[in-house]
Short mmCIF file of C-alpha atoms in Angstrom, two decimals:
data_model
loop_
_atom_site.label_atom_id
_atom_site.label_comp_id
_atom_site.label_asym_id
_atom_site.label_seq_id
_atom_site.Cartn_x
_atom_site.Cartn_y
_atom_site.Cartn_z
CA UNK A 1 -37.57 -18.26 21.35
CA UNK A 2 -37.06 -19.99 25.32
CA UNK A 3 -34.27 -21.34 23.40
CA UNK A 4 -32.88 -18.94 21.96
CA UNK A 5 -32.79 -16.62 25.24
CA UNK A 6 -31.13 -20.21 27.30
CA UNK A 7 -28.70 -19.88 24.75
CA UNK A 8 -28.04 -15.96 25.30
CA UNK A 9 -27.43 -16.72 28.82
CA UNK A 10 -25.08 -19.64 28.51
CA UNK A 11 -22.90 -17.65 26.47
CA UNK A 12 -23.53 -14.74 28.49
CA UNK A 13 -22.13 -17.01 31.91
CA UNK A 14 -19.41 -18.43 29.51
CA UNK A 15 -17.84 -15.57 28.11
CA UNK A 16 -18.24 -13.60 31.53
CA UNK A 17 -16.48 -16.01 33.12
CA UNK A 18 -13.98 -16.19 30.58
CA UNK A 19 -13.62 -12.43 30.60
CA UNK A 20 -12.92 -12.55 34.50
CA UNK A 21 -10.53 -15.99 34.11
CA UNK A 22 -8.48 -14.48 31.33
CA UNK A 23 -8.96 -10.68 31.94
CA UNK A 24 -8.35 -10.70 35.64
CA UNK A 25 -5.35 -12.71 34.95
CA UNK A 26 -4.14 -9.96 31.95
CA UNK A 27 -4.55 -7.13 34.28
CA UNK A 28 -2.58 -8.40 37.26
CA UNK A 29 0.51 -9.44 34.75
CA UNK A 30 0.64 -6.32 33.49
CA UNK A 31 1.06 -4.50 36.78
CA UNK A 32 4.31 -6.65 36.95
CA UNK A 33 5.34 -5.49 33.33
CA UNK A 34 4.29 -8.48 31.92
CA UNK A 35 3.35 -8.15 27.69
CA UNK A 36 3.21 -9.97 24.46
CA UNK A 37 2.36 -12.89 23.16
CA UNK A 38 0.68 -14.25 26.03
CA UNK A 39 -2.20 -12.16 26.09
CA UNK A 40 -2.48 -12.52 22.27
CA UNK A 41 -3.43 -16.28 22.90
CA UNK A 42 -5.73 -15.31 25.77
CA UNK A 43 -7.58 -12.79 23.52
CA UNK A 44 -8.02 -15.78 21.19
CA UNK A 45 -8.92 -18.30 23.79
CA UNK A 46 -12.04 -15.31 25.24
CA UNK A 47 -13.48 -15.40 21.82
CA UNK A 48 -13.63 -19.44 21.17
CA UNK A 49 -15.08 -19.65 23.79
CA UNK A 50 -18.04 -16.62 23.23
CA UNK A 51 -18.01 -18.65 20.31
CA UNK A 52 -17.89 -22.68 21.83
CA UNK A 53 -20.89 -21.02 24.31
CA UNK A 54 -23.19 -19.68 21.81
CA UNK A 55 -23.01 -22.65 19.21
CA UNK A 56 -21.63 -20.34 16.73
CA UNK A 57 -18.87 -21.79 14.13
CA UNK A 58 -16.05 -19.53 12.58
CA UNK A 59 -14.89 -20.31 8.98
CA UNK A 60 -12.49 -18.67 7.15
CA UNK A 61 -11.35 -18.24 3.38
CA UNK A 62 -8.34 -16.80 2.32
CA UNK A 63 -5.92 -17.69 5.42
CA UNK A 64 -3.08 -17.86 3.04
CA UNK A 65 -2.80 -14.54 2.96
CA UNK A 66 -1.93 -13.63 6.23
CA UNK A 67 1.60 -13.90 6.14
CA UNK A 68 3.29 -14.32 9.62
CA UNK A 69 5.56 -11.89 10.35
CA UNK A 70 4.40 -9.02 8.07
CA UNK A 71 2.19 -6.06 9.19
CA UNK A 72 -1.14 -5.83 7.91
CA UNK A 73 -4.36 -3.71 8.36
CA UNK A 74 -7.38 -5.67 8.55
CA UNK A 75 -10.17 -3.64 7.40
CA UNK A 76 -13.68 -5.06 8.14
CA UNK A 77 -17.23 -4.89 7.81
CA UNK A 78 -19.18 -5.40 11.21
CA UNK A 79 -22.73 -6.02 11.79
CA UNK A 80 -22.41 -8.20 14.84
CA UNK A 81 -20.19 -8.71 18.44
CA UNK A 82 -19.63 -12.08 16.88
CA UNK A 83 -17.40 -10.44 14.29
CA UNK A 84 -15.58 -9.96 16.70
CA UNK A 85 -15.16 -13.72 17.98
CA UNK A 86 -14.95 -14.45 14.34
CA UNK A 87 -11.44 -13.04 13.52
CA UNK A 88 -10.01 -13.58 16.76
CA UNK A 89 -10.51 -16.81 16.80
CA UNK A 90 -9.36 -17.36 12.99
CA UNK A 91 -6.45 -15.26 13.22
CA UNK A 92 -3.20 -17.14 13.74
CA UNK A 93 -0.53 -13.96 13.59
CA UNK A 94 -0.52 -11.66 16.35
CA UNK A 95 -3.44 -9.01 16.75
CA UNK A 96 -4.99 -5.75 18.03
CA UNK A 97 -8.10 -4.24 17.75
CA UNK A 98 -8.67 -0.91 17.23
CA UNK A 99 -12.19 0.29 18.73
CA UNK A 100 -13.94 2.76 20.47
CA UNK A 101 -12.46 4.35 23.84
CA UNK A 102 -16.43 3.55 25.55
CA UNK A 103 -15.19 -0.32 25.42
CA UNK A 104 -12.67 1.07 27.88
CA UNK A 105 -15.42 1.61 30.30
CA UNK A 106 -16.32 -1.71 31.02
CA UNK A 107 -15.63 -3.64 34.07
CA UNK A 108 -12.72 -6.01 34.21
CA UNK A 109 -12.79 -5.84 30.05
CA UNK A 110 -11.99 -2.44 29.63
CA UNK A 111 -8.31 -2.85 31.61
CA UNK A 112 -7.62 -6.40 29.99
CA UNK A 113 -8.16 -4.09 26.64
CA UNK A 114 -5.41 -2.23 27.50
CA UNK A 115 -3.32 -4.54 29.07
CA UNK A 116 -3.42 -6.71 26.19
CA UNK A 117 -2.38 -4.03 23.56
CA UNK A 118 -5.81 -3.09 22.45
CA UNK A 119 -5.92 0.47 21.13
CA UNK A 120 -8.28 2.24 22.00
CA UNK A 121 -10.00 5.33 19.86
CA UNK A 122 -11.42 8.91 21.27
CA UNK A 123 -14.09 9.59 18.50
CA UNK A 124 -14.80 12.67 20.40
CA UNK A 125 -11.57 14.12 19.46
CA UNK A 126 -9.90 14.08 16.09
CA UNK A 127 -6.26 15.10 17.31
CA UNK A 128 -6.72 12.03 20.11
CA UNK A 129 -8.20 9.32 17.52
CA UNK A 130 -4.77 10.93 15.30
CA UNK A 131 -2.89 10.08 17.93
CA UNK A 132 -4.15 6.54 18.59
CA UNK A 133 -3.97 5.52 15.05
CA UNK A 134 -0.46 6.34 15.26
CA UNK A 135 0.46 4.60 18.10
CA UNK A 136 -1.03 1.88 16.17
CA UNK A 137 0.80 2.25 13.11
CA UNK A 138 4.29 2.42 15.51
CA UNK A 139 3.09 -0.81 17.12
CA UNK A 140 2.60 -2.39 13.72
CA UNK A 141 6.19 -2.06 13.00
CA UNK A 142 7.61 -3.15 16.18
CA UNK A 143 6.12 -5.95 16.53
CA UNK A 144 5.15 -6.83 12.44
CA UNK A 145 1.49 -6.87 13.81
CA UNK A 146 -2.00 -7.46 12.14
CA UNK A 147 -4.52 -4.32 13.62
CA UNK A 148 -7.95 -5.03 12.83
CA UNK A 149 -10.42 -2.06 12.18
CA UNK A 150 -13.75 -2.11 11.87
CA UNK A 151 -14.28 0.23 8.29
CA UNK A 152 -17.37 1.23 9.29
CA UNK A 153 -16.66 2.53 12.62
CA UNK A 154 -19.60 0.83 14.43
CA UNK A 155 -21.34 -1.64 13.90
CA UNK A 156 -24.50 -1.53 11.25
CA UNK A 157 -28.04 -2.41 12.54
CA UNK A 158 -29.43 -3.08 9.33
CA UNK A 159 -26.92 -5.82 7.94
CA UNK A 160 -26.28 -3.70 5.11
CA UNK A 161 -22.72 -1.74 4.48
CA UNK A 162 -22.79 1.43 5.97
CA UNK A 163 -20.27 4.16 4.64
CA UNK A 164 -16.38 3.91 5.56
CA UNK A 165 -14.24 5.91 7.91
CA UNK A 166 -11.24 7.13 7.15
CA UNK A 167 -9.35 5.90 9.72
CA UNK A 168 -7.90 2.54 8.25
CA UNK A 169 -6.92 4.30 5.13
CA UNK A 170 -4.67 7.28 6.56
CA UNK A 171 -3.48 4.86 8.81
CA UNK A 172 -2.60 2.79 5.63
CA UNK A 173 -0.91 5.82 4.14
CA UNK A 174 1.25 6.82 6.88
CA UNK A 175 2.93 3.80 7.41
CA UNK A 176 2.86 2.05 3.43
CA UNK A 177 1.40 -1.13 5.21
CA UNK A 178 -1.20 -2.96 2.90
CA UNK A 179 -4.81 -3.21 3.81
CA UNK A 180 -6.14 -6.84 3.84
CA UNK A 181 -10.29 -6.32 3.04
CA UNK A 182 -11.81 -9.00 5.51
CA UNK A 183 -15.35 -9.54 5.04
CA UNK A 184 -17.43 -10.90 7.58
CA UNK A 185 -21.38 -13.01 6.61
CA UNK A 186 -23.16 -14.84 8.49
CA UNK A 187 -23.42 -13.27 11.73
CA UNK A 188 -26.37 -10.91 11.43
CA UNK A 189 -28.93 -13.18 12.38
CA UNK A 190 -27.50 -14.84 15.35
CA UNK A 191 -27.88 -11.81 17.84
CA UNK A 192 -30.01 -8.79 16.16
CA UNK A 193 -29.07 -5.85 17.62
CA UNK A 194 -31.97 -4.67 20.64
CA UNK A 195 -32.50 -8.85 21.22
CA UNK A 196 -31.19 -10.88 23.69
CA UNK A 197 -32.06 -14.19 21.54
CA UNK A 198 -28.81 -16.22 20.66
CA UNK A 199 -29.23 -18.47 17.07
CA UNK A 200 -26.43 -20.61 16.34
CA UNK A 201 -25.37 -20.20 13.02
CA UNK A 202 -21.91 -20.39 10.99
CA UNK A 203 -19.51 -16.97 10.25
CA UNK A 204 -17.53 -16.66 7.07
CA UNK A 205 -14.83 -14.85 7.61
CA UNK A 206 -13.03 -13.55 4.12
CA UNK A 207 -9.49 -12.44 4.29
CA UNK A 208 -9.21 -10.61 0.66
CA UNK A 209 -6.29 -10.28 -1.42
CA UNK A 210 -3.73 -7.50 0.77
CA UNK A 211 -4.49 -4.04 -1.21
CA UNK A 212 -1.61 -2.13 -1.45
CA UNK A 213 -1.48 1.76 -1.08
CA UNK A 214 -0.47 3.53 -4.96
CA UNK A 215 1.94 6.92 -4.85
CA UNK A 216 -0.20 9.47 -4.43
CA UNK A 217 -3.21 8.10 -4.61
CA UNK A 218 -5.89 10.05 -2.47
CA UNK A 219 -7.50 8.39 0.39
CA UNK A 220 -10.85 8.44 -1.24
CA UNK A 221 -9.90 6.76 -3.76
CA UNK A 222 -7.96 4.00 -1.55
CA UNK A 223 -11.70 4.09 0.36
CA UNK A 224 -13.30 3.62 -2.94
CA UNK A 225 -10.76 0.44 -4.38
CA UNK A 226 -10.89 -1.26 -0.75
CA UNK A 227 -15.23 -0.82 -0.58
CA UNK A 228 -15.26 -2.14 -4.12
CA UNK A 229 -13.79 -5.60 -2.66
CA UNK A 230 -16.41 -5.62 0.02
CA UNK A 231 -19.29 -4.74 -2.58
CA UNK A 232 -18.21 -7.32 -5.18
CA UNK A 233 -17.94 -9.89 -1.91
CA UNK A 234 -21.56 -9.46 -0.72
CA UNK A 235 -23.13 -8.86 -3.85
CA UNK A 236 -26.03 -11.52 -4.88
CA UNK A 237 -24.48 -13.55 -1.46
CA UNK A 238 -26.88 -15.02 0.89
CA UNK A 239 -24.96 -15.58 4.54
CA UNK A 240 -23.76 -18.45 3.23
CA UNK A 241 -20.68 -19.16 0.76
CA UNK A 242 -21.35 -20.87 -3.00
CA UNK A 243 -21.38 -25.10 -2.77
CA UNK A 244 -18.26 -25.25 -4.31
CA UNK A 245 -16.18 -23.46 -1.54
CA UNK A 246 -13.41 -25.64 0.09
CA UNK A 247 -12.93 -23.36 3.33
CA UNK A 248 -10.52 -23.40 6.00
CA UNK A 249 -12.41 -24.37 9.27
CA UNK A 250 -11.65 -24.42 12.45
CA UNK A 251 -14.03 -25.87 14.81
CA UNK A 252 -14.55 -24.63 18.39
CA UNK A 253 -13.87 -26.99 21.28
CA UNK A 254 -14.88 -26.80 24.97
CA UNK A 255 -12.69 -23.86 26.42
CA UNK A 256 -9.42 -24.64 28.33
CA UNK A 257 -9.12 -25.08 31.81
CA UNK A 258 -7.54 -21.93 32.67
CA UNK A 259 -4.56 -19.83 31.33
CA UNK A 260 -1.74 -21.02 29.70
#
């Protein structure tokens, strides 16, 4: 357990100083106009090293289907913050996460959100959280994007799948872009939610087949086909993947210096 909380607060220095390094940096760009790809690979770089501080390993399965250069939706299941770390630091296309507008309220992290293209969601207000799902879908298509949505809307304190939102699915709708199902094990246990105990352990990250959106098809029904992948997924699984599995890993090294 004495462990477990060193750990916590090693990542804890690590990824706040990270958040100032890279943030900091984001937010005084911006005010010069500055966007892109830049703060793409410092959103990566903040979550290897959350990752590199807690002893945590991201593995993913399924990297050949994210195609560079085509817009996808990445629908996913979240149980953990370290989902979080997880697909950021596996994804090699350009990214945005869509999450709640509170995240906006944080010091230093809430700005670098923005700044780096982050969209942020009102759940307070359905015409707003309309509104930002749009913007996302535009975004998508400028800049052949990945978005990454959490299905669930927050994250679940039991482990188990909670119910989907809606908001992937419309957004899927609107725009015809196809919904990659990315399911996330193995993170549970290394930070339980109302704990400050950090146990290392290794993420699989599981970037389905893309699922494409059928002429008028209903969105429940696109909810129900996409949830299917997820159930068929984690059914029977422990957090670990079957013996045979040949994953992709990456492994997480010391962070960088600084920027770049």
């Amino acid at each position: 357990m004495i462990l477990g909380v060193i750990r916590a607060l090693w990542m804890v220095f690590w990824t706040a100083g990270a958040t100032i390094l890279y943030g900091g940096t984001a937010i005084i760009l911006s005010l010069f106009g500055v966007k892109g790809r830049l703060f793409v690979r410092w959103s990566r770089q903040w979550a290897r090293t959350a990752l590199w501080a807690s002893g945590c390993r991201a593995v993913g399965h399924g990297m050949e289907n994210l195609k560079p250069g085509e817009p996808f939706i990445l629908a996913a299941n979240h149980v953990s913050w370290f989902d979080i770390f997880a697909i950021a630091t596996l994804l090699r296309v350009d990214f945005h996460f869509v999450a709640k507008k509170e995240l906006e309220s944080i010091p230093i992290f809430g700005r670098a959100w923005r700044a780096a293209g982050h969209i942020s969601i009102d759940r307070s207000n359905r015409e707003r959280a309309v509104e930002s799902l749009r913007r996302a879908g535009e975004q998508m298509r400028t800049e052949n994007s990945v978005v990454v949505i959490f299905a669930e809307g927050t994250r679940s304190r039991s482990g188990r799948l909670q119910p989907f939102k809606k908001g992937a699915f419309v957004l899927a709708q609107e725009t015809g872009i196809p919904i990659i199902p990315t399911v996330v094990t193995g993170s549970y246990d290394i930070m339980r939610p109302d704990t400050f105990i950090v146990r290392p352990a290794t993420i699989h990250v599981y970037f389905e087949s893309p699922v494409h959106v059928q002429r008028g098809e209903g969105t429940d029904a696109l909810v129900e086909r996409v949830r299917r992948v997820f159930v068929e997924r984690l059914e029977g699984m422990d957090s670990l993947p079957p013996a045979d599995e040949e994953p992709q890993s990456i492994e997480i090294d010391p962070p960088a210096a600084g920027p770049s």
